[in-house]
Amino acid sequence: MSQRSMVALKETYRSMSPSQFFYEYKEIAGFSNPARSLYQTVRELVENALDATDVYGIKPDISIVIERIPGTNQYRITVEDNGIGINPDYVPNAFGQVLFSSKYKLRQSRGRFGLGVKMAVLYGQITTGKPVEVYTSPIGSKRVYYFKIKIDIEKNKPIILEKASWSKRGNWHGTRVTVTIVGDWSRARSRVHEYIRRTAIVAPYARITMIDPDGNIVYYPRIVDKVPRGPREVKPHPHGVDIELLKQLIKSSKARTLKEFLIEAFQSVGRKTAENFLKEAQLDPNIDPHTLTDEQLEYLARKLREYKRFRAPSADALSPLGPEIIEAGLKSILKPEFVVAVTRKPKAYEGHPFIVEVGIAYGGEIPALDEPLLLRYANKIPLLYDEKSDVAWKVVNPQNFDWKQYLVSFPAPIAVLTHICSTKVPYKGIGKESVADVPEIEHELRMALREAARKLRAYLLEKKREEEAKRRVITFLKYTPEVVKSLTTILKGDGVNEENIREMLIKVMRKRIKVDNELFEKLVKNLKVSIEE
Amino acid sequence: MTAPYIDKVDIEARKRALKVFREKFKVILDQIMRGENPTLVLPKRTLSNTIYDETRKLLLLGPEKLRRSFFDLHEAKKFMQTLLMARIIYEALERDEYPTIRDLYYRGKHTIVFYDERGKPHEENTWDEQRESDAVIRDIEVFTGLLREEMLILSKEKGKVVGNMRIRSGNDIIDLSKMGHGAYAIEPTPDLIEFIDVDAEFVLVVEKDAVFQQLHRIGFWRKYKAILITSAGQPDRATRRFVRRLNEELKLPVYILTDADPYGWYIYSVFKIGSITLSYESERLATPQARFLGVSMTDIFGYGNKKAYLTEAERKNFIIKAKEADIKRAYELMNYKWFQTPKWKTEINIFLKKKSKLEIEALAGKGLKFLAFKYIPEKIETGDWIE
């Protein structure tokens, strides 16, 4: 069995909170109306599909089919990936129980706790009564497994309606999920298409195909072969703890002493660091963490957050896109004349590591707008709603950012891509549509934007210089024949003819236009002037 | 068979002009040969570079120079236009032609088609309006130091002259006292006129063509030995040059008779000092000795000891109320140095006080004989003019 499939089989889950709760409050998860629910369902399934592929270094092949069941307002949404697949033992819980990751380890992923897809299943079930259908074949497995599942809402338990498996002929691995929900395609159409387009921008290493209810086929080919490095799982950083997290960590820990517990449960804490911390916090290293009272836990959490000498959180858990992928994605989909991307060094806020990336695309087929076209991403997910309340908008907004300094004056054909990746993206709401203005993130966004904008400025400056030279060359060449003819007419007999005056004049022009010979040749090439008398 | 017509005076003028062109434009060629940016250096024709020379009493071009370089994005087209115009004029001189400024506009107007790197054509005219080509002609005049008349460029004849005088124009001798009821139209190239003999004591220039005809028919110029001229409104260059030559070469005093209003005063000013737009030709066209004979405000209203030529009743009939534009113009004239003499100040002040103007025709209305045999000779005799 390959290493990848080991990972797939080891993913473990445990129940978190009753699905009843989400049934009552489905709006907060984005299922507020048929249009939004259709968009949200596509999104959850696509994000799971990508998480099952690129996170493990697999170049994603994803197909999405949205069909309307004739004569109804019900839609079947099927998403298939070539990912690592799901261990058949976990399939019922993965789709039929509102679950929580069993390990308190962190890493960047698109969906969190696999909550979203269960919401889609739940929503489908209550609006159409139809179960979710899953085909999956884990990497290395010789079989394909099939499930038809419903959720027992009161008990928060999966109900397996059908189950089958057969041996597989080819090498296929991955998962195919079909959910049926009540939706509103006419109102969801533009959002869904935009979502897929934006997803394709940051996943140029993926091949994405979508067939929509109108019969349109959208195809985004794979244009780069490199998949970004996947995130590694890391333990929480002590700066990021609260009482609740502490309790859970202690509960699942077998450590006998507080010192042992700290070393085992957190990153950036070794023997020496643990001793120093406990000494400064005046805590007994040998106390059994399971015996701590609420007050003591509160004190411990506070001291952990305040202690200054922990190493900064590890960025291993993060998976930035990298400048090449951002540039390739922007180039292929927006078709700009210039593109640049910047990936900043890892930073942390409140114990959570994060990396900010910014891409700028300029000119070409981008329309000139009164403000920058903003493409926001968090952990590789496009964010489409609530743009103006997002910290990224705050940073790129021409009222806050001096675009003129970078030779951009609006209306301008410019698109800005922002990507924030973190083990904990500070969303403003559970709908995951806008990022809160955390000062550390805002600062990094601004630094990244400046860095990218400086490169844009250099490009525009060079372009301006070239255009200026071109304009001069054109102007001079345009009028040269008249000037040559006039001088020849007036001064004939002085040993001059049109040819030699022209040559001399071009020589002077070349000297006056301060560009290198190569550019000059390029500018002069193919230009022609004629006079109609 | 008659021999081909040869105009010797013309030929000489052409030769001179061609030579100047070659010398001036050789400088441009030399610049190019030295690898320099070809540059036309010419006096600036702007109001700020128009200077009133107090001693010579002339409007002249100041010392400011304009450098028009070909390899200067903003000057390239003008440079091209200047050279294009120079070529057309040069060719006309060579071919014994007499173009008008309108002809030159049409000859030089054509389309430059520029094909960009994609082969897409872009069209541009060498010039679009005559305003542009006229400006370039003026530039060539200042660049070469040749007036358009010296380049044999014609304009419409406007001025007329009669008097006891014989001139040579082309190959013909013309007796200006034998023009019948008509008059000799002053040719656009008055420098090519030769004065043969003259029997006259002064020159009278009348703004209005109709008054000129009346004075001609009543025999004014015979009786008073005058050369009678009309500019028919604003004087053209030829009339001004002709008047200047009469004054300068024949030492005849020049009197100017216009309407009594700021426009009439400005016509006088153009004869005497030069015009602002064409200040570069003042040296050759202006007649600094010209005298303003009338009609003056003091003729109408009297002043101090001077008795008015018009009675109260006549004033009531003949005077026209000044318009807003007249008053505005009067205030402008007050700013010009040459209108700041005591006599002119008196004129302008009376005008502004009375807000009245008067046309010369009104004096003829009082009686042509009054105008011809009393008003004009009396004013000349008594020295009642403004310098």
PDB file of N, CA and C in Angstrom, chain A residues 468 470-472 474-487 489-492 494 496 501 504-506 508-509 511-512 522-523 525-533, chain B residues 21-22 25-26 28-29 31-38 70-73 76-77 79-80 83-87 90-91 94 107 110-117 119 123-124 126:
ATOM      1  N   GLU A 468       6.450  55.749 -25.781  1.00  0.00           N
ATOM      2  CA  GLU A 468       6.918  57.107 -26.062  1.00  0.00           C
ATOM      3  C   GLU A 468       7.896  57.072 -27.240  1.00  0.00           C
ATOM      4  N   LYS A 470       8.093  54.826 -29.445  1.00  0.00           N
ATOM      5  CA  LYS A 470       7.361  54.431 -30.644  1.00  0.00           C
ATOM      6  C   LYS A 470       6.627  55.630 -31.235  1.00  0.00           C
ATOM      7  N   ARG A 471       5.987  56.392 -30.348  1.00  0.00           N
ATOM      8  CA  ARG A 471       5.247  57.558 -30.820  1.00  0.00           C
ATOM      9  C   ARG A 471       6.177  58.536 -31.530  1.00  0.00           C
ATOM     10  N   ARG A 472       7.359  58.684 -30.954  1.00  0.00           N
ATOM     11  CA  ARG A 472       8.317  59.594 -31.576  1.00  0.00           C
ATOM     12  C   ARG A 472       8.747  59.079 -32.939  1.00  0.00           C
ATOM     13  N   ILE A 474       7.218  57.084 -34.924  1.00  0.00           N
ATOM     14  CA  ILE A 474       6.120  57.185 -35.888  1.00  0.00           C
ATOM     15  C   ILE A 474       5.970  58.623 -36.382  1.00  0.00           C
ATOM     16  N   THR A 475       5.967  59.565 -35.434  1.00  0.00           N
ATOM     17  CA  THR A 475       5.802  60.974 -35.813  1.00  0.00           C
ATOM     18  C   THR A 475       6.899  61.402 -36.788  1.00  0.00           C
ATOM     19  N   PHE A 476       8.131  61.094 -36.434  1.00  0.00           N
ATOM     20  CA  PHE A 476       9.245  61.554 -37.267  1.00  0.00           C
ATOM     21  C   PHE A 476       9.227  60.887 -38.638  1.00  0.00           C
ATOM     22  N   LEU A 477       8.978  59.564 -38.626  1.00  0.00           N
ATOM     23  CA  LEU A 477       8.979  58.856 -39.904  1.00  0.00           C
ATOM     24  C   LEU A 477       7.870  59.365 -40.818  1.00  0.00           C
ATOM     25  N   LYS A 478       6.741  59.669 -40.192  1.00  0.00           N
ATOM     26  CA  LYS A 478       5.579  60.141 -40.926  1.00  0.00           C
ATOM     27  C   LYS A 478       5.902  61.424 -41.705  1.00  0.00           C
ATOM     28  N   TYR A 479       6.668  62.299 -41.089  1.00  0.00           N
ATOM     29  CA  TYR A 479       6.921  63.598 -41.714  1.00  0.00           C
ATOM     30  C   TYR A 479       8.223  63.628 -42.503  1.00  0.00           C
ATOM     31  N   THR A 480       9.028  62.566 -42.355  1.00  0.00           N
ATOM     32  CA  THR A 480      10.326  62.560 -43.030  1.00  0.00           C
ATOM     33  C   THR A 480      10.235  62.730 -44.551  1.00  0.00           C
ATOM     34  N   PRO A 481       9.326  62.015 -45.228  1.00  0.00           N
ATOM     35  CA  PRO A 481       9.306  62.160 -46.701  1.00  0.00           C
ATOM     36  C   PRO A 481       9.111  63.611 -47.159  1.00  0.00           C
ATOM     37  N   GLU A 482       8.222  64.356 -46.489  1.00  0.00           N
ATOM     38  CA  GLU A 482       7.987  65.751 -46.873  1.00  0.00           C
ATOM     39  C   GLU A 482       9.244  66.593 -46.666  1.00  0.00           C
ATOM     40  N   VAL A 483       9.871  66.383 -45.527  1.00  0.00           N
ATOM     41  CA  VAL A 483      11.061  67.171 -45.201  1.00  0.00           C
ATOM     42  C   VAL A 483      12.177  66.873 -46.210  1.00  0.00           C
ATOM     43  N   VAL A 484      12.347  65.589 -46.501  1.00  0.00           N
ATOM     44  CA  VAL A 484      13.393  65.177 -47.444  1.00  0.00           C
ATOM     45  C   VAL A 484      13.129  65.782 -48.826  1.00  0.00           C
ATOM     46  N   LYS A 485      11.889  65.690 -49.245  1.00  0.00           N
ATOM     47  CA  LYS A 485      11.524  66.193 -50.569  1.00  0.00           C
ATOM     48  C   LYS A 485      11.762  67.706 -50.657  1.00  0.00           C
ATOM     49  N   SER A 486      11.395  68.393 -49.591  1.00  0.00           N
ATOM     50  CA  SER A 486      11.549  69.848 -49.591  1.00  0.00           C
ATOM     51  C   SER A 486      13.013  70.249 -49.666  1.00  0.00           C
ATOM     52  N   LEU A 487      13.824  69.631 -48.821  1.00  0.00           N
ATOM     53  CA  LEU A 487      15.245  69.979 -48.828  1.00  0.00           C
ATOM     54  C   LEU A 487      15.873  69.647 -50.173  1.00  0.00           C
ATOM     55  N   THR A 489      14.379  69.568 -53.085  1.00  0.00           N
ATOM     56  CA  THR A 489      13.895  70.517 -54.093  1.00  0.00           C
ATOM     57  C   THR A 489      14.639  71.854 -53.990  1.00  0.00           C
ATOM     58  N   ILE A 490      14.749  72.340 -52.758  1.00  0.00           N
ATOM     59  CA  ILE A 490      15.355  73.663 -52.591  1.00  0.00           C
ATOM     60  C   ILE A 490      16.858  73.629 -52.827  1.00  0.00           C
ATOM     61  N   LEU A 491      17.493  72.520 -52.439  1.00  0.00           N
ATOM     62  CA  LEU A 491      18.958  72.480 -52.474  1.00  0.00           C
ATOM     63  C   LEU A 491      19.529  71.607 -53.590  1.00  0.00           C
ATOM     64  N   LYS A 492      18.687  71.276 -54.562  1.00  0.00           N
ATOM     65  CA  LYS A 492      19.210  70.431 -55.640  1.00  0.00           C
ATOM     66  C   LYS A 492      20.376  71.160 -56.312  1.00  0.00           C
ATOM     67  N   ASP A 494      23.257  71.015 -54.991  1.00  0.00           N
ATOM     68  CA  ASP A 494      24.286  71.033 -53.956  1.00  0.00           C
ATOM     69  C   ASP A 494      24.808  69.633 -53.668  1.00  0.00           C
ATOM     70  N   VAL A 496      23.036  66.911 -53.396  1.00  0.00           N
ATOM     71  CA  VAL A 496      22.200  66.094 -52.525  1.00  0.00           C
ATOM     72  C   VAL A 496      21.085  65.451 -53.321  1.00  0.00           C
ATOM     73  N   ILE A 501      19.825  62.423 -48.180  1.00  0.00           N
ATOM     74  CA  ILE A 501      19.250  63.250 -47.111  1.00  0.00           C
ATOM     75  C   ILE A 501      18.449  62.374 -46.159  1.00  0.00           C
ATOM     76  N   MET A 504      20.774  60.430 -43.860  1.00  0.00           N
ATOM     77  CA  MET A 504      21.362  61.279 -42.822  1.00  0.00           C
ATOM     78  C   MET A 504      20.318  61.603 -41.735  1.00  0.00           C
ATOM     79  N   LEU A 505      19.117  61.859 -42.222  1.00  0.00           N
ATOM     80  CA  LEU A 505      18.052  62.238 -41.285  1.00  0.00           C
ATOM     81  C   LEU A 505      17.719  61.081 -40.340  1.00  0.00           C
ATOM     82  N   ILE A 506      17.639  59.882 -40.881  1.00  0.00           N
ATOM     83  CA  ILE A 506      17.341  58.700 -40.056  1.00  0.00           C
ATOM     84  C   ILE A 506      18.456  58.497 -39.027  1.00  0.00           C
ATOM     85  N   VAL A 508      20.303  60.826 -37.688  1.00  0.00           N
ATOM     86  CA  VAL A 508      20.123  61.800 -36.607  1.00  0.00           C
ATOM     87  C   VAL A 508      18.980  61.344 -35.692  1.00  0.00           C
ATOM     88  N   MET A 509      17.929  60.855 -36.307  1.00  0.00           N
ATOM     89  CA  MET A 509      16.765  60.424 -35.528  1.00  0.00           C
ATOM     90  C   MET A 509      17.156  59.314 -34.562  1.00  0.00           C
ATOM     91  N   LYS A 511      19.910  58.788 -33.248  1.00  0.00           N
ATOM     92  CA  LYS A 511      20.700  59.345 -32.160  1.00  0.00           C
ATOM     93  C   LYS A 511      19.791  60.057 -31.143  1.00  0.00           C
ATOM     94  N   ARG A 512      18.744  60.695 -31.674  1.00  0.00           N
ATOM     95  CA  ARG A 512      17.867  61.481 -30.799  1.00  0.00           C
ATOM     96  C   ARG A 512      16.941  60.595 -29.965  1.00  0.00           C
ATOM     97  N   LYS A 522      13.057  47.257 -34.034  1.00  0.00           N
ATOM     98  CA  LYS A 522      11.720  46.690 -33.836  1.00  0.00           C
ATOM     99  C   LYS A 522      10.653  47.750 -34.144  1.00  0.00           C
ATOM    100  N   LEU A 523      10.936  48.984 -33.710  1.00  0.00           N
ATOM    101  CA  LEU A 523       9.953  50.049 -33.896  1.00  0.00           C
ATOM    102  C   LEU A 523       9.837  50.464 -35.361  1.00  0.00           C
ATOM    103  N   LYS A 525      10.697  48.684 -37.951  1.00  0.00           N
ATOM    104  CA  LYS A 525      10.336  47.573 -38.832  1.00  0.00           C
ATOM    105  C   LYS A 525       8.859  47.630 -39.218  1.00  0.00           C
ATOM    106  N   ASN A 526       8.610  47.408 -40.462  1.00  0.00           N
ATOM    107  CA  ASN A 526       7.234  47.315 -40.970  1.00  0.00           C
ATOM    108  C   ASN A 526       6.447  48.631 -40.980  1.00  0.00           C
ATOM    109  N   LEU A 527       7.094  49.723 -40.605  1.00  0.00           N
ATOM    110  CA  LEU A 527       6.374  50.992 -40.712  1.00  0.00           C
ATOM    111  C   LEU A 527       6.543  51.514 -42.132  1.00  0.00           C
ATOM    112  N   LYS A 528       5.486  52.079 -42.677  1.00  0.00           N
ATOM    113  CA  LYS A 528       5.551  52.559 -44.052  1.00  0.00           C
ATOM    114  C   LYS A 528       4.765  53.862 -44.159  1.00  0.00           C
ATOM    115  N   VAL A 529       5.273  54.774 -44.965  1.00  0.00           N
ATOM    116  CA  VAL A 529       4.577  56.040 -45.141  1.00  0.00           C
ATOM    117  C   VAL A 529       4.394  56.289 -46.629  1.00  0.00           C
ATOM    118  N   SER A 530       3.224  56.729 -47.016  1.00  0.00           N
ATOM    119  CA  SER A 530       3.065  57.159 -48.406  1.00  0.00           C
ATOM    120  C   SER A 530       2.306  58.471 -48.420  1.00  0.00           C
ATOM    121  N   ILE A 531       2.490  59.222 -49.508  1.00  0.00           N
ATOM    122  CA  ILE A 531       1.850  60.525 -49.582  1.00  0.00           C
ATOM    123  C   ILE A 531       0.895  60.532 -50.765  1.00  0.00           C
ATOM    124  N   GLU A 532      -0.334  60.941 -50.494  1.00  0.00           N
ATOM    125  CA  GLU A 532      -1.308  61.042 -51.590  1.00  0.00           C
ATOM    126  C   GLU A 532      -1.446  62.493 -51.983  1.00  0.00           C
ATOM    127  N   GLU A 533      -0.836  62.832 -53.111  1.00  0.00           N
ATOM    128  CA  GLU A 533      -0.883  64.246 -53.514  1.00  0.00           C
ATOM    129  C   GLU A 533      -2.015  64.496 -54.488  1.00  0.00           C
TER     130      GLU A 533
ATOM    131  N   PHE B  21      16.235  81.693 -50.211  1.00  0.00           N
ATOM    132  CA  PHE B  21      15.737  80.373 -49.799  1.00  0.00           C
ATOM    133  C   PHE B  21      16.882  79.369 -49.721  1.00  0.00           C
ATOM    134  N   ARG B  22      17.711  79.342 -50.765  1.00  0.00           N
ATOM    135  CA  ARG B  22      18.799  78.353 -50.779  1.00  0.00           C
ATOM    136  C   ARG B  22      19.754  78.577 -49.620  1.00  0.00           C
ATOM    137  N   PHE B  25      17.980  77.566 -46.212  1.00  0.00           N
ATOM    138  CA  PHE B  25      17.723  76.141 -45.976  1.00  0.00           C
ATOM    139  C   PHE B  25      18.987  75.296 -46.051  1.00  0.00           C
ATOM    140  N   LYS B  26      20.052  75.885 -46.598  1.00  0.00           N
ATOM    141  CA  LYS B  26      21.347  75.205 -46.563  1.00  0.00           C
ATOM    142  C   LYS B  26      21.775  75.014 -45.105  1.00  0.00           C
ATOM    143  N   ILE B  28      19.904  74.365 -42.634  1.00  0.00           N
ATOM    144  CA  ILE B  28      19.219  73.168 -42.101  1.00  0.00           C
ATOM    145  C   ILE B  28      19.939  71.905 -42.577  1.00  0.00           C
ATOM    146  N   LEU B  29      20.270  71.887 -43.856  1.00  0.00           N
ATOM    147  CA  LEU B  29      20.977  70.716 -44.388  1.00  0.00           C
ATOM    148  C   LEU B  29      22.313  70.510 -43.672  1.00  0.00           C
ATOM    149  N   GLN B  31      23.065  71.324 -40.668  1.00  0.00           N
ATOM    150  CA  GLN B  31      22.806  70.752 -39.341  1.00  0.00           C
ATOM    151  C   GLN B  31      22.645  69.240 -39.432  1.00  0.00           C
ATOM    152  N   ILE B  32      21.883  68.810 -40.415  1.00  0.00           N
ATOM    153  CA  ILE B  32      21.650  67.366 -40.567  1.00  0.00           C
ATOM    154  C   ILE B  32      22.964  66.650 -40.866  1.00  0.00           C
ATOM    155  N   MET B  33      23.780  67.263 -41.729  1.00  0.00           N
ATOM    156  CA  MET B  33      25.052  66.633 -42.098  1.00  0.00           C
ATOM    157  C   MET B  33      25.980  66.514 -40.891  1.00  0.00           C
ATOM    158  N   ARG B  34      25.862  67.491 -39.977  1.00  0.00           N
ATOM    159  CA  ARG B  34      26.696  67.419 -38.777  1.00  0.00           C
ATOM    160  C   ARG B  34      26.090  66.489 -37.721  1.00  0.00           C
ATOM    161  N   GLY B  35      24.941  65.895 -38.051  1.00  0.00           N
ATOM    162  CA  GLY B  35      24.299  64.981 -37.103  1.00  0.00           C
ATOM    163  C   GLY B  35      23.510  65.721 -36.036  1.00  0.00           C
ATOM    164  N   GLU B  36      23.202  67.002 -36.303  1.00  0.00           N
ATOM    165  CA  GLU B  36      22.436  67.768 -35.317  1.00  0.00           C
ATOM    166  C   GLU B  36      20.946  67.692 -35.621  1.00  0.00           C
ATOM    167  N   ASN B  37      20.180  68.031 -34.614  1.00  0.00           N
ATOM    168  CA  ASN B  37      18.731  68.099 -34.772  1.00  0.00           C
ATOM    169  C   ASN B  37      18.401  69.292 -35.672  1.00  0.00           C
ATOM    170  N   PRO B  38      17.836  69.065 -36.853  1.00  0.00           N
ATOM    171  CA  PRO B  38      17.531  70.206 -37.722  1.00  0.00           C
ATOM    172  C   PRO B  38      16.577  71.195 -37.043  1.00  0.00           C
ATOM    173  N   PHE B  70      12.964  69.532 -35.807  1.00  0.00           N
ATOM    174  CA  PHE B  70      12.215  68.417 -36.388  1.00  0.00           C
ATOM    175  C   PHE B  70      12.068  67.281 -35.382  1.00  0.00           C
ATOM    176  N   PHE B  71      13.177  66.953 -34.685  1.00  0.00           N
ATOM    177  CA  PHE B  71      13.097  65.838 -33.740  1.00  0.00           C
ATOM    178  C   PHE B  71      12.677  66.314 -32.364  1.00  0.00           C
ATOM    179  N   ASP B  72      11.534  66.934 -32.363  1.00  0.00           N
ATOM    180  CA  ASP B  72      10.906  67.366 -31.130  1.00  0.00           C
ATOM    181  C   ASP B  72       9.440  67.046 -31.355  1.00  0.00           C
ATOM    182  N   LEU B  73       8.942  66.136 -30.525  1.00  0.00           N
ATOM    183  CA  LEU B  73       7.611  65.588 -30.748  1.00  0.00           C
ATOM    184  C   LEU B  73       6.556  66.660 -31.011  1.00  0.00           C
ATOM    185  N   ALA B  76       7.523  68.706 -34.528  1.00  0.00           N
ATOM    186  CA  ALA B  76       7.823  67.977 -35.768  1.00  0.00           C
ATOM    187  C   ALA B  76       6.864  68.341 -36.902  1.00  0.00           C
ATOM    188  N   LYS B  77       5.578  68.399 -36.576  1.00  0.00           N
ATOM    189  CA  LYS B  77       4.614  68.661 -37.642  1.00  0.00           C
ATOM    190  C   LYS B  77       4.779  70.079 -38.191  1.00  0.00           C
ATOM    191  N   PHE B  79       7.435  71.817 -38.159  1.00  0.00           N
ATOM    192  CA  PHE B  79       8.678  71.837 -38.925  1.00  0.00           C
ATOM    193  C   PHE B  79       8.414  71.314 -40.336  1.00  0.00           C
ATOM    194  N   MET B  80       7.716  70.191 -40.393  1.00  0.00           N
ATOM    195  CA  MET B  80       7.391  69.603 -41.696  1.00  0.00           C
ATOM    196  C   MET B  80       6.572  70.587 -42.527  1.00  0.00           C
ATOM    197  N   LEU B  83       8.703  73.367 -43.937  1.00  0.00           N
ATOM    198  CA  LEU B  83       9.514  72.959 -45.081  1.00  0.00           C
ATOM    199  C   LEU B  83       8.667  72.696 -46.317  1.00  0.00           C
ATOM    200  N   LEU B  84       7.502  72.115 -46.092  1.00  0.00           N
ATOM    201  CA  LEU B  84       6.593  71.858 -47.204  1.00  0.00           C
ATOM    202  C   LEU B  84       6.200  73.178 -47.878  1.00  0.00           C
ATOM    203  N   MET B  85       5.834  74.162 -47.073  1.00  0.00           N
ATOM    204  CA  MET B  85       5.431  75.462 -47.620  1.00  0.00           C
ATOM    205  C   MET B  85       6.603  76.114 -48.343  1.00  0.00           C
ATOM    206  N   ALA B  86       7.792  76.001 -47.762  1.00  0.00           N
ATOM    207  CA  ALA B  86       8.969  76.584 -48.398  1.00  0.00           C
ATOM    208  C   ALA B  86       9.166  75.975 -49.784  1.00  0.00           C
ATOM    209  N   ARG B  87       8.929  74.669 -49.874  1.00  0.00           N
ATOM    210  CA  ARG B  87       9.111  73.996 -51.151  1.00  0.00           C
ATOM    211  C   ARG B  87       8.109  74.493 -52.190  1.00  0.00           C
ATOM    212  N   TYR B  90       9.012  77.909 -53.258  1.00  0.00           N
ATOM    213  CA  TYR B  90      10.235  77.828 -54.054  1.00  0.00           C
ATOM    214  C   TYR B  90       9.909  77.380 -55.482  1.00  0.00           C
ATOM    215  N   GLU B  91       9.073  76.362 -55.579  1.00  0.00           N
ATOM    216  CA  GLU B  91       8.705  75.842 -56.896  1.00  0.00           C
ATOM    217  C   GLU B  91       7.930  76.892 -57.692  1.00  0.00           C
ATOM    218  N   GLU B  94      10.314  79.398 -59.063  1.00  0.00           N
ATOM    219  CA  GLU B  94      11.062  78.830 -60.195  1.00  0.00           C
ATOM    220  C   GLU B  94      10.224  78.775 -61.457  1.00  0.00           C
ATOM    221  N   ARG B 107      -2.171  73.745 -52.720  1.00  0.00           N
ATOM    222  CA  ARG B 107      -1.028  72.993 -53.263  1.00  0.00           C
ATOM    223  C   ARG B 107      -0.361  72.131 -52.198  1.00  0.00           C
ATOM    224  N   HIS B 110      -2.201  67.771 -48.627  1.00  0.00           N
ATOM    225  CA  HIS B 110      -2.408  66.402 -49.090  1.00  0.00           C
ATOM    226  C   HIS B 110      -2.337  65.449 -47.908  1.00  0.00           C
ATOM    227  N   THR B 111      -2.605  64.195 -48.212  1.00  0.00           N
ATOM    228  CA  THR B 111      -2.750  63.225 -47.130  1.00  0.00           C
ATOM    229  C   THR B 111      -1.490  62.380 -46.976  1.00  0.00           C
ATOM    230  N   ILE B 112      -1.028  62.298 -45.753  1.00  0.00           N
ATOM    231  CA  ILE B 112       0.080  61.392 -45.445  1.00  0.00           C
ATOM    232  C   ILE B 112      -0.553  60.108 -44.938  1.00  0.00           C
ATOM    233  N   VAL B 113      -0.245  58.993 -45.574  1.00  0.00           N
ATOM    234  CA  VAL B 113      -0.794  57.725 -45.107  1.00  0.00           C
ATOM    235  C   VAL B 113       0.330  56.960 -44.434  1.00  0.00           C
ATOM    236  N   PHE B 114       0.083  56.635 -43.177  1.00  0.00           N
ATOM    237  CA  PHE B 114       1.095  55.947 -42.401  1.00  0.00           C
ATOM    238  C   PHE B 114       0.581  54.553 -42.081  1.00  0.00           C
ATOM    239  N   TYR B 115       1.357  53.536 -42.445  1.00  0.00           N
ATOM    240  CA  TYR B 115       0.957  52.157 -42.174  1.00  0.00           C
ATOM    241  C   TYR B 115       1.692  51.660 -40.934  1.00  0.00           C
ATOM    242  N   ASP B 116       0.947  51.238 -39.917  1.00  0.00           N
ATOM    243  CA  ASP B 116       1.603  50.769 -38.689  1.00  0.00           C
ATOM    244  C   ASP B 116       2.132  49.346 -38.879  1.00  0.00           C
ATOM    245  N   GLU B 117       2.691  48.789 -37.793  1.00  0.00           N
ATOM    246  CA  GLU B 117       3.350  47.491 -37.917  1.00  0.00           C
ATOM    247  C   GLU B 117       2.379  46.389 -38.340  1.00  0.00           C
ATOM    248  N   GLY B 119       0.172  46.938 -40.592  1.00  0.00           N
ATOM    249  CA  GLY B 119      -0.226  47.266 -41.949  1.00  0.00           C
ATOM    250  C   GLY B 119      -1.508  48.075 -42.001  1.00  0.00           C
ATOM    251  N   GLU B 123      -4.410  57.974 -41.561  1.00  0.00           N
ATOM    252  CA  GLU B 123      -4.289  59.120 -42.454  1.00  0.00           C
ATOM    253  C   GLU B 123      -4.160  60.420 -41.682  1.00  0.00           C
ATOM    254  N   GLU B 124      -3.384  61.306 -42.231  1.00  0.00           N
ATOM    255  CA  GLU B 124      -3.230  62.612 -41.604  1.00  0.00           C
ATOM    256  C   GLU B 124      -2.982  63.616 -42.715  1.00  0.00           C
ATOM    257  N   THR B 126      -1.532  67.135 -44.284  1.00  0.00           N
ATOM    258  CA  THR B 126      -0.399  68.019 -43.997  1.00  0.00           C
ATOM    259  C   THR B 126      -0.907  69.259 -43.269  1.00  0.00           C
TER     260      THR B 126
END
